[in-house]
Coordinates of C-alpha atoms and ligand atoms in Angstrom, one line a residue:
M1 CA 0.0 0.1 -0.1
A2 CA 1.1 3.6 -0.8
Q3 CA 0.7 6.4 1.9
G4 CA -2.9 7.0 2.3
V5 CA -4.3 4.1 0.1
F6 CA -6.1 1.2 1.9
T7 CA -7.2 -2.0 0.3
F8 CA -10.2 -3.7 1.6
S9 CA -9.7 -6.6 -0.6
P10 CA -11.3 -10.0 0.5
G11 CA -8.1 -11.9 -0.5
P12 CA -5.3 -11.8 -1.4
A13 CA -5.4 -9.2 1.4
V14 CA -3.7 -6.7 3.3
L15 CA -0.4 -7.8 5.1
P16 CA 1.3 -6.0 7.9
L17 CA 3.5 -3.3 7.1
P18 CA 6.4 -4.5 9.1
V19 CA 6.4 -7.8 7.4
L20 CA 6.3 -6.2 4.0
E21 CA 9.1 -4.0 4.7
Q22 CA 11.1 -7.0 5.9
V23 CA 10.3 -8.9 2.6
K24 CA 11.4 -5.7 0.7
R25 CA 14.8 -5.6 2.7
E26 CA 15.4 -9.3 2.1
V27 CA 13.8 -10.4 -1.1
V28 CA 17.1 -10.0 -3.1
A29 CA 19.3 -11.5 -0.3
L30 CA 18.3 -13.0 2.9
E31 CA 20.5 -11.2 5.9
G32 CA 23.5 -13.5 6.6
I33 CA 22.7 -16.0 3.9
G34 CA 23.1 -13.7 0.7
I35 CA 20.5 -15.6 -1.4
S36 CA 17.0 -14.7 -2.2
P37 CA 14.2 -16.3 -0.5
L38 CA 12.7 -16.9 -4.1
E39 CA 15.9 -18.8 -5.0
M40 CA 16.0 -21.1 -1.6
S41 CA 15.8 -24.7 -1.9
H42 CA 12.9 -26.3 0.0
R43 CA 15.5 -29.0 1.2
S44 CA 17.8 -26.2 2.9
A45 CA 18.6 -25.9 6.4
W46 CA 17.1 -22.3 6.3
F47 CA 13.7 -23.6 5.1
A48 CA 13.7 -26.3 7.7
Q49 CA 14.0 -23.6 10.2
V50 CA 11.1 -21.5 8.5
L51 CA 8.8 -24.4 8.7
E52 CA 9.8 -25.2 12.3
Q53 CA 9.4 -21.5 13.4
A54 CA 6.0 -21.2 11.5
T55 CA 4.7 -24.5 13.2
E56 CA 6.1 -23.2 16.9
N57 CA 4.5 -19.9 16.4
L58 CA 1.2 -21.4 15.4
R59 CA 1.3 -23.9 18.2
R60 CA 1.9 -20.9 20.6
L61 CA -0.8 -18.6 19.1
L62 CA -3.5 -21.3 19.0
R63 CA -2.2 -23.5 21.8
I64 CA -2.3 -26.4 19.5
P65 CA -2.2 -29.8 21.6
E66 CA 0.9 -32.1 21.1
N67 CA -1.4 -34.6 19.6
Y68 CA -2.1 -32.6 16.6
T69 CA 0.1 -32.2 13.5
V70 CA 0.4 -28.8 11.3
L71 CA 0.6 -29.3 7.7
F72 CA 1.6 -26.6 5.0
L73 CA -0.1 -27.6 1.7
Q74 CA -1.0 -26.2 -1.6
G75 CA -3.9 -26.1 -3.7
G76 CA -5.8 -23.4 -1.4
A77 CA -8.8 -24.2 0.7
R78 CA -10.6 -25.4 -2.2
L79 CA -8.5 -28.6 -2.5
Q80 CA -9.3 -29.3 1.2
F81 CA -12.9 -29.5 0.1
S82 CA -11.8 -32.6 -1.6
M83 CA -9.0 -33.7 0.5
V84 CA -11.1 -33.7 3.6
P85 CA -13.8 -36.2 2.3
M86 CA -11.3 -38.2 0.6
N87 CA -9.3 -38.8 3.6
L88 CA -12.2 -38.8 6.1
L89 CA -15.4 -39.9 4.3
R90 CA -14.3 -42.3 1.4
G91 CA -15.2 -45.7 2.4
S92 CA -17.1 -44.8 5.5
K93 CA -20.5 -46.2 6.3
L94 CA -21.3 -43.0 8.2
P95 CA -22.5 -39.7 6.6
A96 CA -20.6 -36.3 6.9
D97 CA -22.7 -33.5 8.2
Y98 CA -22.5 -30.1 6.4
I99 CA -23.5 -27.0 8.0
L100 CA -24.2 -24.4 5.0
T101 CA -23.9 -20.7 6.0
G102 CA -22.9 -19.3 2.6
S103 CA -21.2 -19.7 -0.6
W104 CA -18.0 -21.6 0.4
G105 CA -19.7 -24.3 2.5
K106 CA -21.9 -25.1 -0.5
K107 CA -18.8 -25.6 -2.6
A108 CA -17.4 -27.8 -0.1
V109 CA -20.5 -29.9 0.3
E110 CA -20.5 -30.5 -3.7
E111 CA -17.2 -32.1 -3.3
A112 CA -18.0 -34.2 -0.5
R113 CA -21.0 -35.8 -2.4
R114 CA -18.4 -37.2 -4.8
E115 CA -16.7 -39.3 -1.9
G116 CA -19.8 -40.6 0.3
Q117 CA -22.9 -39.5 1.8
A118 CA -22.8 -35.8 2.5
H119 CA -25.7 -34.9 4.7
V120 CA -26.8 -31.1 5.0
A121 CA -27.5 -30.6 8.6
Y122 CA -28.4 -27.1 8.1
D123 CA -28.8 -24.7 5.0
G124 CA -29.3 -21.0 5.6
Q125 CA -30.5 -20.5 1.9
E126 CA -34.2 -19.6 3.1
H127 CA -32.9 -16.3 4.9
N128 CA -30.3 -15.8 2.2
Y129 CA -27.4 -16.8 4.3
S130 CA -27.7 -13.8 6.7
R131 CA -27.1 -15.6 9.8
V132 CA -25.6 -18.8 11.6
P133 CA -28.0 -21.3 12.9
S134 CA -28.9 -21.9 16.8
A135 CA -28.1 -25.4 18.1
E136 CA -31.7 -26.3 18.0
E137 CA -31.7 -25.8 14.2
L138 CA -29.2 -28.3 13.4
Q139 CA -30.2 -31.6 12.0
L140 CA -27.2 -33.7 13.0
S141 CA -26.8 -37.2 12.1
P142 CA -26.6 -39.6 15.3
Q143 CA -23.2 -40.2 14.3
A144 CA -21.1 -38.6 11.7
A145 CA -17.7 -39.2 9.9
Y146 CA -17.3 -35.5 10.6
V147 CA -19.1 -32.3 11.0
H148 CA -18.1 -29.6 8.6
F149 CA -18.7 -25.8 8.9
T150 CA -17.2 -22.5 7.6
S151 CA -16.3 -20.3 10.7
N152 CA -16.4 -17.2 8.5
E153 CA -18.4 -16.9 5.3
T154 CA -16.2 -14.4 3.5
I155 CA -18.8 -13.6 0.7
Q156 CA -21.9 -13.0 2.8
G157 CA -19.9 -11.6 5.9
V158 CA -21.4 -14.2 8.3
Q159 CA -19.3 -15.5 11.2
F160 CA -20.0 -18.1 14.0
H161 CA -19.3 -16.5 17.3
Q162 CA -20.0 -19.6 19.5
W163 CA -18.5 -22.9 18.1
P164 CA -21.2 -25.5 16.7
E165 CA -21.1 -29.1 18.0
G166 CA -21.9 -32.1 16.4
N167 CA -21.7 -36.0 16.5
G168 CA -18.4 -36.5 15.0
P169 CA -15.0 -34.7 14.7
L170 CA -15.6 -31.0 13.9
V171 CA -13.9 -29.8 10.6
C172 CA -13.5 -26.0 10.2
D173 CA -12.9 -24.1 7.1
A174 CA -11.3 -21.2 9.0
S175 CA -9.8 -19.7 5.8
S176 CA -11.0 -15.9 6.4
D177 CA -10.7 -15.8 10.2
F178 CA -7.9 -17.9 11.0
L179 CA -5.7 -16.3 13.4
S180 CA -8.1 -13.4 14.2
R181 CA -9.3 -14.8 17.4
P182 CA -8.5 -17.7 19.8
M183 CA -9.8 -21.2 18.8
P184 CA -10.3 -24.1 21.1
V185 CA -8.2 -26.4 18.9
E186 CA -8.8 -29.3 21.1
R187 CA -12.5 -29.3 20.2
F188 CA -11.7 -29.8 16.7
G189 CA -10.7 -32.8 14.5
L190 CA -9.3 -30.8 11.7
I191 CA -9.0 -27.0 10.8
Y192 CA -7.9 -25.8 7.5
A193 CA -7.1 -22.2 6.2
C194 CA -5.7 -20.9 3.1
A195 CA -3.1 -18.3 3.9
Q196 CA -4.2 -15.2 1.7
K197 CA -7.0 -13.7 3.8
N198 CA -5.3 -13.4 7.1
A199 CA -2.0 -15.4 7.5
G200 CA 0.2 -14.8 4.3
P201 CA 0.2 -14.6 0.6
A202 CA -1.6 -17.1 -1.7
G203 CA 0.1 -20.4 -2.2
V204 CA 0.2 -22.1 1.2
T205 CA -2.7 -23.7 3.2
V206 CA -2.5 -24.6 6.8
V207 CA -4.2 -28.1 7.9
I208 CA -4.3 -28.6 11.6
L209 CA -5.5 -32.2 12.3
R210 CA -5.8 -34.7 15.3
N211 CA -3.3 -37.3 14.9
D212 CA -5.9 -40.1 15.4
L213 CA -7.8 -39.0 12.2
L214 CA -4.9 -40.2 10.1
E215 CA -5.5 -43.9 11.0
R216 CA -9.0 -43.5 9.2
V217 CA -7.2 -42.5 5.9
P218 CA -8.2 -45.2 3.3
P219 CA -5.6 -47.0 1.4
G220 CA -4.9 -46.2 -2.2
L221 CA -5.2 -42.5 -2.3
H222 CA -2.8 -40.5 -4.6
S223 CA 0.1 -39.4 -2.3
M224 CA -0.5 -35.8 -2.9
L225 CA -3.8 -36.3 -1.8
D226 CA -3.2 -38.2 1.4
Y227 CA -2.6 -36.5 4.6
R228 CA -0.6 -39.3 6.0
Q229 CA 2.0 -38.8 3.1
H230 CA 2.2 -35.3 3.8
A231 CA 2.6 -35.6 7.7
K232 CA 5.3 -38.5 7.1
A233 CA 7.1 -36.2 4.8
G234 CA 6.9 -33.0 7.1
S235 CA 5.0 -31.1 4.4
L236 CA 7.9 -31.7 2.0
L237 CA 6.5 -34.4 -0.3
N238 CA 7.2 -31.9 -3.3
T239 CA 8.6 -28.7 -3.7
A240 CA 6.9 -26.4 -1.0
P241 CA 5.9 -22.8 -1.6
V242 CA 9.1 -21.5 -0.1
F243 CA 8.3 -17.8 -0.3
A244 CA 4.7 -18.0 0.9
C245 CA 5.8 -20.2 3.8
W246 CA 8.3 -17.6 4.9
V247 CA 6.0 -14.7 4.7
L248 CA 3.4 -16.7 6.7
M249 CA 6.0 -17.4 9.2
L250 CA 6.9 -13.6 9.4
V251 CA 3.0 -13.0 9.8
T252 CA 2.9 -15.5 12.8
R253 CA 6.0 -13.7 14.3
W254 CA 4.3 -10.3 13.8
L255 CA 1.3 -11.5 15.6
L256 CA 3.4 -12.8 18.6
E257 CA 5.9 -10.0 18.9
E258 CA 3.8 -6.7 17.8
I259 CA 0.4 -8.0 18.9
G260 CA 1.2 -10.4 21.4
S261 CA -1.8 -12.8 21.6
L262 CA -4.8 -13.9 19.5
E263 CA -7.1 -12.6 22.4
E264 CA -5.6 -9.0 21.9
M265 CA -5.8 -9.5 18.2
H266 CA -9.4 -10.4 18.4
R267 CA -10.0 -7.2 20.7
R268 CA -8.6 -5.2 18.0
N269 CA -10.7 -6.7 15.4
Q270 CA -13.8 -6.2 17.5
A271 CA -13.0 -2.5 17.7
K272 CA -12.4 -2.1 14.0
A273 CA -15.7 -3.8 13.0
Q274 CA -17.5 -2.0 15.5
L275 CA -16.7 1.3 13.8
L276 CA -18.5 0.2 10.7
Y277 CA -21.3 -1.6 12.2
E278 CA -22.2 1.6 14.1
V279 CA -22.6 3.4 10.7
L280 CA -25.0 0.7 9.6
D281 CA -27.0 0.7 12.8
Q282 CA -27.2 4.7 12.6
Y283 CA -28.3 4.7 8.8
P284 CA -30.1 1.1 8.5
D285 CA -32.4 2.4 5.5
F286 CA -29.2 3.6 3.5
Y287 CA -26.7 1.2 4.5
I288 CA -28.5 -2.1 4.4
G289 CA -26.6 -4.6 6.4
H290 CA -26.6 -8.2 5.1
A291 CA -25.7 -10.1 8.0
Q292 CA -28.1 -10.2 11.2
P293 CA -26.5 -8.6 14.1
Q294 CA -25.6 -11.7 16.1
S295 CA -23.9 -13.2 13.0
R296 CA -22.1 -10.1 11.9
S297 CA -18.6 -10.9 10.7
L298 CA -15.7 -9.1 12.2
M299 CA -13.6 -9.8 8.9
N300 CA -16.1 -8.9 6.3
V301 CA -18.6 -6.1 6.7
T302 CA -21.2 -6.5 3.9
F303 CA -24.0 -4.2 2.9
R304 CA -26.0 -2.6 0.0
L305 CA -27.1 0.9 -0.6
P306 CA -30.7 1.8 -1.8
S307 CA -29.8 1.6 -5.5
E308 CA -27.4 0.0 -7.7
E309 CA -26.6 3.5 -9.0
L310 CA -25.7 4.7 -5.3
T311 CA -23.7 1.5 -4.9
R312 CA -21.7 2.4 -8.1
E313 CA -21.3 5.8 -7.1
F314 CA -20.2 5.0 -3.3
L315 CA -17.7 2.5 -4.8
A316 CA -16.2 4.9 -7.4
Q317 CA -15.8 7.8 -5.0
A318 CA -14.3 5.4 -2.3
D319 CA -11.7 4.3 -4.8
S320 CA -10.8 8.0 -5.9
Q321 CA -10.0 8.6 -2.1
G322 CA -7.6 5.7 -1.9
L323 CA -10.2 3.3 -0.4
K324 CA -9.8 0.4 -2.8
E325 CA -11.6 -3.2 -3.6
L326 CA -14.8 -2.4 -1.6
K327 CA -17.0 -4.2 -4.3
G328 CA -18.9 -6.9 -3.0
H329 CA -18.5 -10.4 -4.4
R330 CA -20.2 -10.8 -8.0
S331 CA -22.8 -13.5 -6.6
V332 CA -24.2 -10.8 -4.1
G333 CA -23.3 -7.3 -5.2
G334 CA -23.1 -4.5 -2.9
V335 CA -20.2 -3.5 -0.7
R336 CA -17.9 -5.5 1.3
A337 CA -15.1 -4.2 3.6
S338 CA -12.6 -6.7 4.5
L339 CA -11.0 -6.0 7.8
Y340 CA -8.4 -8.6 8.3
N341 CA -5.9 -8.5 11.0
A342 CA -3.5 -6.4 9.2
Q343 CA -6.1 -3.8 8.3
P344 CA -4.9 -0.6 10.1
L345 CA -7.4 1.2 12.3
E346 CA -6.6 4.3 10.2
G347 CA -7.8 2.6 7.1
V348 CA -11.1 1.6 8.9
E349 CA -11.5 5.2 10.4
R350 CA -11.1 6.7 7.0
L351 CA -13.7 4.3 5.5
R352 CA -16.2 5.2 8.4
E353 CA -15.6 8.9 7.7
F354 CA -16.4 8.4 4.3
M355 CA -19.5 6.5 4.7
L356 CA -20.8 9.4 7.1
Q357 CA -20.1 12.0 4.5
F358 CA -21.4 10.1 1.6
V359 CA -24.9 9.4 3.6
K360 CA -24.9 13.3 4.3
R361 CA -24.6 14.2 0.8
H362 CA -26.9 11.6 -0.9
A363 CA -29.6 11.5 1.7
P364 CA -29.5 14.4 3.9
S365 CA -33.1 14.0 5.0
R366 CA -31.9 10.8 6.8
C367 CA -29.5 12.6 8.9
Ligands
LIG1 C1 -11.2 -17.6 0.1 C2 -11.9 -18.9 0.7 C3 -11.7 -20.1 0.2 C4 -11.0 -20.5 -1.1 O1 -9.9 -20.5 -1.0 P1 -8.8 -20.8 -2.1 O2 -7.5 -20.7 -1.5 O3 -9.0 -19.7 -3.1 O4 -9.2 -22.2 -2.6 C5 -12.6 -21.2 0.9 N1 -13.2 -20.9 2.0 C6 -13.3 -19.7 2.6 C7 -13.9 -19.6 3.8 C8 -12.6 -18.6 1.8 O5 -12.6 -17.5 2.5

């Protein structure tokens, strides 16, 4: 980002400035080594340390118990939509339960259907994916191979603020709120997250899984699709995305050293999101929020204006003032402001100010 320019992109998204500055300093030659991180072997001692540090930092930040393995894979979160059912549903007599609260969960269940019984335990379609379900609304199987949900639906801006429970290991697509708040890892069977929303650049996906689930992996899977093989190889089954893993490690270090903890990160994220939701609550007929209040996302604030024309005008003016990438996803339209960990408070304050001025200019009668 240049001075005075802020990106609200949903992903690849804003990265911490100190991390970008370190990348800039070292991209040509790593300090003390003299070779670019883009040229480093994934089999080098340096990279072994990068992976070890990243793992250690994740374990500290999330308090990951000993009996969990951390993997660094490729293929994005989308490949996990396939790998999860290939490894944990294929050949099982049990169904997998899917809780659908938005676009990503719907895509995940489509892939699961290719591998076995995928049971939709909840589908928020009837209210246009505007909230997460209560525990009573879930139609869970008596016993499930696993229970899949999306902690934050990036497109709709709908987030779980209480962890759901089911009758099998919980599997969470945490792509867009990973490391934004604490997570009780011990309550999950598997957590996955692509890096490019909150944890680094595109190219690496973190998978945290409970070791006993590895015993369920059916024989005969292609090695690149088999969690056991990746675990055995220490995430080095093939050429790892060295640069992406290095930046992810720097982001986790930034969280530990500059922010301190995920509790503190969560507190800051709440404060940032609050600045925008206050404006939505102040002008509910002008900034029409998508998510119902109890399910509002701290990461992606989604809303519409009273007309398409005003929405276009809003986006164009915001862009010309340095507030970039605010367009909602093509499937839902409107505006989406993504406020991931690295979004500076100043950027959110600038957007809030812009929203207040825009409503005054275009709907003075409402003010
Ligand atoms: C972005 C996103 C994905 C897709 O990630 P890719 O790395 O592009 O495959 C999946 N789930 C959620 C919740 C996301 O935000």
